[in-house]
Every structure is written in structure tokens, then in C-alpha cells.
Amino acid sequence: IEEEGRLNSWRVFASRFWWAAAMLVIVAGSVLQTYRSVTVEGQERPGFTVVQKPHFEEIVNDRKSVFPVDLPDGSTVLLAPDSRVRYDLHDFGTSGKREIHLSGEAFFEVVPNKESPFYVYAGEFTTKVLGTSFNVRACPDDEQAEVVVRTGRVTVFAADISGRKGAEPEGEIVNPDERIVLDRNKMQLSLEKLEKPEMPEEQLLHF
């Protein structure tokens, strides 16, 4: 009888152990599913990944060619190789702002919306537009970052103003066929007129 009692106790312990182990596997699987990284369009276009996290989506271009990204508001981004963009899936355009974070280089074609300005946060500086086309280059290892405007006009700030409360700092206005360069060491902006207007999106397409 004593031996049978020990056996029953062991069976209870074993069943509880395996139940706990099974629950741990289920929880771990849920976490991995939440933070999954999937390849866009399966294996047909390797090198483009979409990292989905709670509230955010990050598109990473690991190839040597440009990848077009369609944003929720209808704006488009031509994402250069070794570049990435990230934006809030829920708040994009719903809080009076369309905000996107860039690391690397991209050409933006922004749908006009006076009620919801478009902000590009690229390291140490910010570009604000209402609706225009422009190119932003802000590679992490470069000493300079730049914005080239093709159509419309943008405002560039020598600061990352994401999450800033109150009035915005004074920025530099950049018009079509102009380039503004940020010296990352001095944190100074310099504006120049382009003699031969550049076509940033065509340059990107030649990567």
C-alpha cells in the first residue's frame, strides 16, 4: 500500500510537471509569434523583411536594389539598400501627425494633407512636410546627413523632435532643387542650390 501511494504521488507530480512544461511551450510560442520576422512575399523576393512588433512595423532592405514601401496614407517610400524605416501601425496619421523613422536612405513621395504633417526622423535631425517629394540620406556611419527636395517644400530641424511637446524649434526651409546638409560633428545645417536638379528616385533605382 505504501509503495502504491508513492507511485500515485509520482504520477501526480509527473502530470503536473508535463502540464507546466506544455504551458511554457505555448507561452514561448506566443511570444515568438508576436516578435516574428517574416520575409515579404515569401521566398520570391529574399532580402526584404518586415519586422512586426506590438504597434510598430519595421521594413528592412537587405538587398542591393531599391524596395518600394506603401504607407497607410497612400504615400510611398523608395527604400535604398541597407536601409530601414519604422512607423506606428495604430497612430500613423490618426493623431494629427504622420511619423516615420529612417535609418539609411530613402526617397519619399508624400500625399498632401494639411491637417496631418509628415515627419521623417533620421538620427539627429527631422524633416517635416505637408506633401512633397524629397530624398533623405542619414546613414549611421556618415559624418553628414542630407535632404534634397524635388517638389514642394520641407522644413528641416537639426534635432530629433519626435515626442516633443509644445512649440517646435525654428527650422530651415528647403525648396525644390535645393539641398540641405547636416554636419553631425558641429550639428549645423548648410543650404545650397543645385545647379543641375538631381532626381533622387532615379539615382536610387540604379543601386
mmCIF file of C-alpha atoms in Angstrom:
data_model
loop_
_atom_site.group_PDB
_atom_site.id
_atom_site.type_symbol
_atom_site.label_atom_id
_atom_site.label_comp_id
_atom_site.label_asym_id
_atom_site.label_seq_id
_atom_site.Cartn_x
_atom_site.Cartn_y
_atom_site.Cartn_z
ATOM 1 C CA ILE A 1 0.000 0.000 0.000
ATOM 2 C CA GLU A 2 2.818 2.365 0.886
ATOM 3 C CA GLU A 3 4.537 1.589 -2.411
ATOM 4 C CA GLU A 4 1.286 2.217 -4.304
ATOM 5 C CA GLY A 5 0.906 5.585 -2.547
ATOM 6 C CA ARG A 6 4.397 6.614 -3.578
ATOM 7 C CA LEU A 7 3.614 5.597 -7.155
ATOM 8 C CA ASN A 8 0.420 7.678 -7.190
ATOM 9 C CA SER A 9 2.308 10.684 -5.767
ATOM 10 C CA TRP A 10 4.924 10.340 -8.501
ATOM 11 C CA ARG A 11 2.196 10.150 -11.142
ATOM 12 C CA VAL A 12 0.611 13.348 -9.818
ATOM 13 C CA PHE A 13 3.992 15.126 -9.797
ATOM 14 C CA ALA A 14 4.819 13.926 -13.300
ATOM 15 C CA SER A 15 1.470 15.013 -14.703
ATOM 16 C CA ARG A 16 1.816 18.447 -13.133
ATOM 17 C CA PHE A 17 5.387 18.779 -14.432
ATOM 18 C CA TRP A 18 4.430 17.954 -18.017
ATOM 19 C CA TRP A 19 1.396 20.241 -17.829
ATOM 20 C CA ALA A 20 3.616 23.118 -16.685
ATOM 21 C CA ALA A 21 6.144 22.320 -19.416
ATOM 22 C CA ALA A 22 3.414 22.315 -22.049
ATOM 23 C CA MET A 23 2.115 25.701 -20.865
ATOM 24 C CA LEU A 24 5.664 27.107 -21.004
ATOM 25 C CA VAL A 25 5.994 25.956 -24.621
ATOM 26 C CA ILE A 26 2.658 27.580 -25.513
ATOM 27 C CA VAL A 27 3.622 30.884 -23.877
ATOM 28 C CA ALA A 28 7.059 30.878 -25.530
ATOM 29 C CA GLY A 29 5.439 30.206 -28.893
ATOM 30 C CA SER A 30 3.082 33.142 -28.412
ATOM 31 C CA VAL A 31 5.963 35.469 -27.595
ATOM 32 C CA LEU A 32 7.927 34.357 -30.642
ATOM 33 C CA GLN A 33 4.854 34.818 -32.815
ATOM 34 C CA THR A 34 4.409 38.372 -31.515
ATOM 35 C CA TYR A 35 8.019 39.282 -32.298
ATOM 36 C CA ARG A 36 8.275 37.318 -35.536
ATOM 37 C CA SER A 37 10.287 38.412 -38.548
ATOM 38 C CA VAL A 38 8.834 37.359 -41.874
ATOM 39 C CA THR A 39 10.064 37.698 -45.439
ATOM 40 C CA VAL A 40 7.891 39.844 -47.702
ATOM 41 C CA GLU A 41 6.066 37.771 -50.334
ATOM 42 C CA GLY A 42 7.645 34.551 -49.089
ATOM 43 C CA GLN A 43 10.821 33.473 -50.846
ATOM 44 C CA GLU A 44 10.149 35.247 -54.126
ATOM 45 C CA ARG A 45 11.917 38.433 -53.008
ATOM 46 C CA PRO A 46 14.552 37.403 -50.437
ATOM 47 C CA GLY A 47 16.282 40.176 -48.564
ATOM 48 C CA PHE A 48 13.196 42.259 -47.780
ATOM 49 C CA THR A 49 11.930 41.698 -44.266
ATOM 50 C CA VAL A 50 9.044 43.093 -42.270
ATOM 51 C CA VAL A 51 9.608 43.002 -38.521
ATOM 52 C CA GLN A 52 6.261 43.183 -36.761
ATOM 53 C CA LYS A 53 6.157 44.197 -33.099
ATOM 54 C CA PRO A 54 3.328 45.482 -30.926
ATOM 55 C CA HIS A 55 2.091 48.721 -32.536
ATOM 56 C CA PHE A 56 5.133 49.036 -34.840
ATOM 57 C CA GLU A 57 6.180 47.790 -38.256
ATOM 58 C CA GLU A 58 9.775 47.990 -39.463
ATOM 59 C CA ILE A 59 10.746 47.355 -43.079
ATOM 60 C CA VAL A 60 14.372 46.381 -43.673
ATOM 61 C CA ASN A 61 16.000 46.302 -47.113
ATOM 62 C CA ASP A 62 18.934 43.865 -47.065
ATOM 63 C CA ARG A 63 19.346 43.628 -50.832
ATOM 64 C CA LYS A 64 21.275 45.639 -53.414
ATOM 65 C CA SER A 65 18.184 47.048 -55.104
ATOM 66 C CA VAL A 66 15.524 49.554 -54.078
ATOM 67 C CA PHE A 67 12.409 48.325 -52.306
ATOM 68 C CA PRO A 68 9.123 50.290 -52.645
ATOM 69 C CA VAL A 69 7.127 50.681 -49.428
ATOM 70 C CA ASP A 70 3.459 51.703 -49.391
ATOM 71 C CA LEU A 71 2.403 53.625 -46.282
ATOM 72 C CA PRO A 72 -1.129 53.558 -44.808
ATOM 73 C CA ASP A 73 -1.919 57.099 -46.054
ATOM 74 C CA GLY A 74 -1.052 56.282 -49.674
ATOM 75 C CA SER A 75 2.428 57.832 -49.528
ATOM 76 C CA THR A 76 5.281 55.790 -50.976
ATOM 77 C CA VAL A 77 8.891 55.243 -49.972
ATOM 78 C CA LEU A 78 11.720 54.002 -52.173
ATOM 79 C CA LEU A 79 13.955 52.345 -49.609
ATOM 80 C CA ALA A 80 17.635 52.123 -50.553
ATOM 81 C CA PRO A 81 19.786 49.050 -49.827
ATOM 82 C CA ASP A 82 20.966 48.622 -46.219
ATOM 83 C CA SER A 83 18.206 50.970 -45.045
ATOM 84 C CA ARG A 84 15.166 50.630 -42.836
ATOM 85 C CA VAL A 85 12.000 52.533 -41.933
ATOM 86 C CA ARG A 86 9.722 52.135 -38.924
ATOM 87 C CA TYR A 87 6.311 53.569 -38.119
ATOM 88 C CA ASP A 88 3.446 53.117 -35.664
ATOM 89 C CA LEU A 89 0.722 50.922 -37.130
ATOM 90 C CA HIS A 90 -2.030 52.429 -34.979
ATOM 91 C CA ASP A 91 -1.120 56.114 -34.643
ATOM 92 C CA PHE A 92 0.143 56.833 -38.164
ATOM 93 C CA GLY A 93 -1.967 59.764 -39.344
ATOM 94 C CA THR A 94 -4.560 59.417 -36.589
ATOM 95 C CA SER A 95 -3.017 61.765 -34.023
ATOM 96 C CA GLY A 96 -2.547 64.791 -36.308
ATOM 97 C CA LYS A 97 0.895 63.580 -37.435
ATOM 98 C CA ARG A 98 2.286 61.049 -39.870
ATOM 99 C CA GLU A 99 5.570 59.952 -38.314
ATOM 100 C CA ILE A 100 8.215 57.606 -39.673
ATOM 101 C CA HIS A 101 11.765 56.772 -38.549
ATOM 102 C CA LEU A 102 14.531 56.243 -41.101
ATOM 103 C CA SER A 103 17.999 54.748 -40.882
ATOM 104 C CA GLY A 104 19.857 54.897 -44.184
ATOM 105 C CA GLU A 105 18.494 56.476 -47.360
ATOM 106 C CA ALA A 106 15.053 56.748 -48.925
ATOM 107 C CA PHE A 107 13.064 58.806 -51.422
ATOM 108 C CA PHE A 108 9.614 59.898 -50.193
ATOM 109 C CA GLU A 109 6.547 60.739 -52.276
ATOM 110 C CA VAL A 110 4.158 62.161 -49.695
ATOM 111 C CA VAL A 111 0.417 62.519 -50.205
ATOM 112 C CA PRO A 112 -0.635 66.120 -49.330
ATOM 113 C CA ASN A 113 -2.559 66.542 -46.084
ATOM 114 C CA LYS A 114 -2.510 69.946 -44.371
ATOM 115 C CA GLU A 115 -4.248 68.503 -41.324
ATOM 116 C CA SER A 116 -1.591 65.859 -40.777
ATOM 117 C CA PRO A 117 2.044 66.879 -41.411
ATOM 118 C CA PHE A 118 4.518 64.169 -42.396
ATOM 119 C CA TYR A 119 7.628 63.814 -40.198
ATOM 120 C CA VAL A 120 10.770 61.847 -41.018
ATOM 121 C CA TYR A 121 13.049 61.261 -38.023
ATOM 122 C CA ALA A 122 16.551 60.346 -39.183
ATOM 123 C CA GLY A 123 19.027 60.201 -36.350
ATOM 124 C CA GLU A 124 19.914 63.702 -35.202
ATOM 125 C CA PHE A 125 17.575 65.637 -37.490
ATOM 126 C CA THR A 126 13.934 65.847 -38.537
ATOM 127 C CA THR A 127 12.230 66.655 -41.847
ATOM 128 C CA LYS A 128 8.661 67.999 -41.814
ATOM 129 C CA VAL A 129 6.437 68.211 -44.903
ATOM 130 C CA LEU A 130 2.783 68.632 -45.815
ATOM 131 C CA GLY A 131 3.000 66.930 -49.204
ATOM 132 C CA THR A 132 6.010 66.758 -51.494
ATOM 133 C CA SER A 133 8.757 64.522 -52.881
ATOM 134 C CA PHE A 134 12.248 64.519 -51.405
ATOM 135 C CA ASN A 135 15.246 62.348 -50.635
ATOM 136 C CA VAL A 136 16.736 61.803 -47.178
ATOM 137 C CA ARG A 137 20.178 60.316 -46.619
ATOM 138 C CA ALA A 138 21.132 59.610 -42.993
ATOM 139 C CA CYS A 139 23.396 56.584 -42.837
ATOM 140 C CA PRO A 140 24.571 55.836 -39.286
ATOM 141 C CA ASP A 141 28.310 55.864 -40.091
ATOM 142 C CA ASP A 142 28.349 59.016 -42.249
ATOM 143 C CA GLU A 143 29.602 62.325 -40.849
ATOM 144 C CA GLN A 144 26.913 64.181 -42.795
ATOM 145 C CA ALA A 145 23.214 63.748 -43.449
ATOM 146 C CA GLU A 146 21.242 65.491 -46.160
ATOM 147 C CA VAL A 147 17.842 66.237 -47.630
ATOM 148 C CA VAL A 148 17.257 67.001 -51.330
ATOM 149 C CA VAL A 149 13.862 68.393 -52.356
ATOM 150 C CA ARG A 150 12.407 67.587 -55.758
ATOM 151 C CA THR A 151 8.902 69.084 -55.464
ATOM 152 C CA GLY A 152 7.131 71.165 -52.829
ATOM 153 C CA ARG A 153 8.999 72.364 -49.767
ATOM 154 C CA VAL A 154 10.132 70.911 -46.468
ATOM 155 C CA THR A 155 11.295 72.140 -43.086
ATOM 156 C CA VAL A 156 14.425 70.577 -41.594
ATOM 157 C CA PHE A 157 15.341 70.689 -37.905
ATOM 158 C CA ALA A 158 18.833 69.981 -36.560
ATOM 159 C CA ALA A 159 17.293 67.814 -33.862
ATOM 160 C CA ASP A 160 15.131 64.756 -33.378
ATOM 161 C CA ILE A 161 11.827 66.320 -32.298
ATOM 162 C CA SER A 162 9.869 63.075 -32.015
ATOM 163 C CA GLY A 163 7.782 63.150 -28.869
ATOM 164 C CA ARG A 164 8.487 66.832 -28.323
ATOM 165 C CA LYS A 165 5.787 68.770 -26.503
ATOM 166 C CA GLY A 166 4.899 72.398 -27.120
ATOM 167 C CA ALA A 167 6.123 74.666 -29.907
ATOM 168 C CA GLU A 168 8.526 73.275 -32.481
ATOM 169 C CA PRO A 169 12.030 74.752 -32.756
ATOM 170 C CA GLU A 170 12.867 77.007 -35.689
ATOM 171 C CA GLY A 171 13.809 75.040 -38.772
ATOM 172 C CA GLU A 172 15.308 75.661 -42.209
ATOM 173 C CA ILE A 173 13.004 75.850 -45.243
ATOM 174 C CA VAL A 174 14.194 73.814 -48.234
ATOM 175 C CA ASN A 175 12.643 74.461 -51.669
ATOM 176 C CA PRO A 176 12.739 72.425 -54.907
ATOM 177 C CA ASP A 177 16.207 71.796 -56.360
ATOM 178 C CA GLU A 178 17.858 72.664 -53.047
ATOM 179 C CA ARG A 179 19.914 70.513 -50.725
ATOM 180 C CA ILE A 180 20.450 70.948 -47.017
ATOM 181 C CA VAL A 181 23.348 69.190 -45.295
ATOM 182 C CA LEU A 182 23.728 68.449 -41.598
ATOM 183 C CA ASP A 183 27.278 68.376 -40.193
ATOM 184 C CA ARG A 184 26.895 65.780 -37.457
ATOM 185 C CA ASN A 185 30.043 66.877 -35.642
ATOM 186 C CA LYS A 186 29.040 70.537 -35.387
ATOM 187 C CA MET A 187 25.273 69.926 -35.562
ATOM 188 C CA GLN A 188 24.993 72.717 -38.146
ATOM 189 C CA LEU A 189 22.816 72.934 -41.257
ATOM 190 C CA SER A 190 24.014 74.384 -44.580
ATOM 191 C CA LEU A 191 21.720 75.079 -47.542
ATOM 192 C CA GLU A 192 22.791 75.071 -51.195
ATOM 193 C CA LYS A 193 21.127 75.497 -54.578
ATOM 194 C CA LEU A 194 21.626 72.687 -57.060
ATOM 195 C CA GLU A 195 22.812 73.849 -60.481
ATOM 196 C CA LYS A 196 21.625 70.637 -62.101
ATOM 197 C CA PRO A 197 18.495 69.405 -60.345
ATOM 198 C CA GLU A 198 19.005 65.903 -59.072
ATOM 199 C CA MET A 199 16.464 63.134 -59.464
ATOM 200 C CA PRO A 200 16.966 61.169 -56.245
ATOM 201 C CA GLU A 201 14.450 58.423 -57.020
ATOM 202 C CA GLU A 202 16.182 57.676 -60.345
ATOM 203 C CA GLN A 203 19.527 57.531 -58.572
ATOM 204 C CA LEU A 204 18.118 55.077 -56.051
ATOM 205 C CA LEU A 205 16.737 52.879 -58.816
ATOM 206 C CA HIS A 206 20.266 52.406 -60.144
ATOM 207 C CA PHE A 207 21.505 50.744 -56.940
#
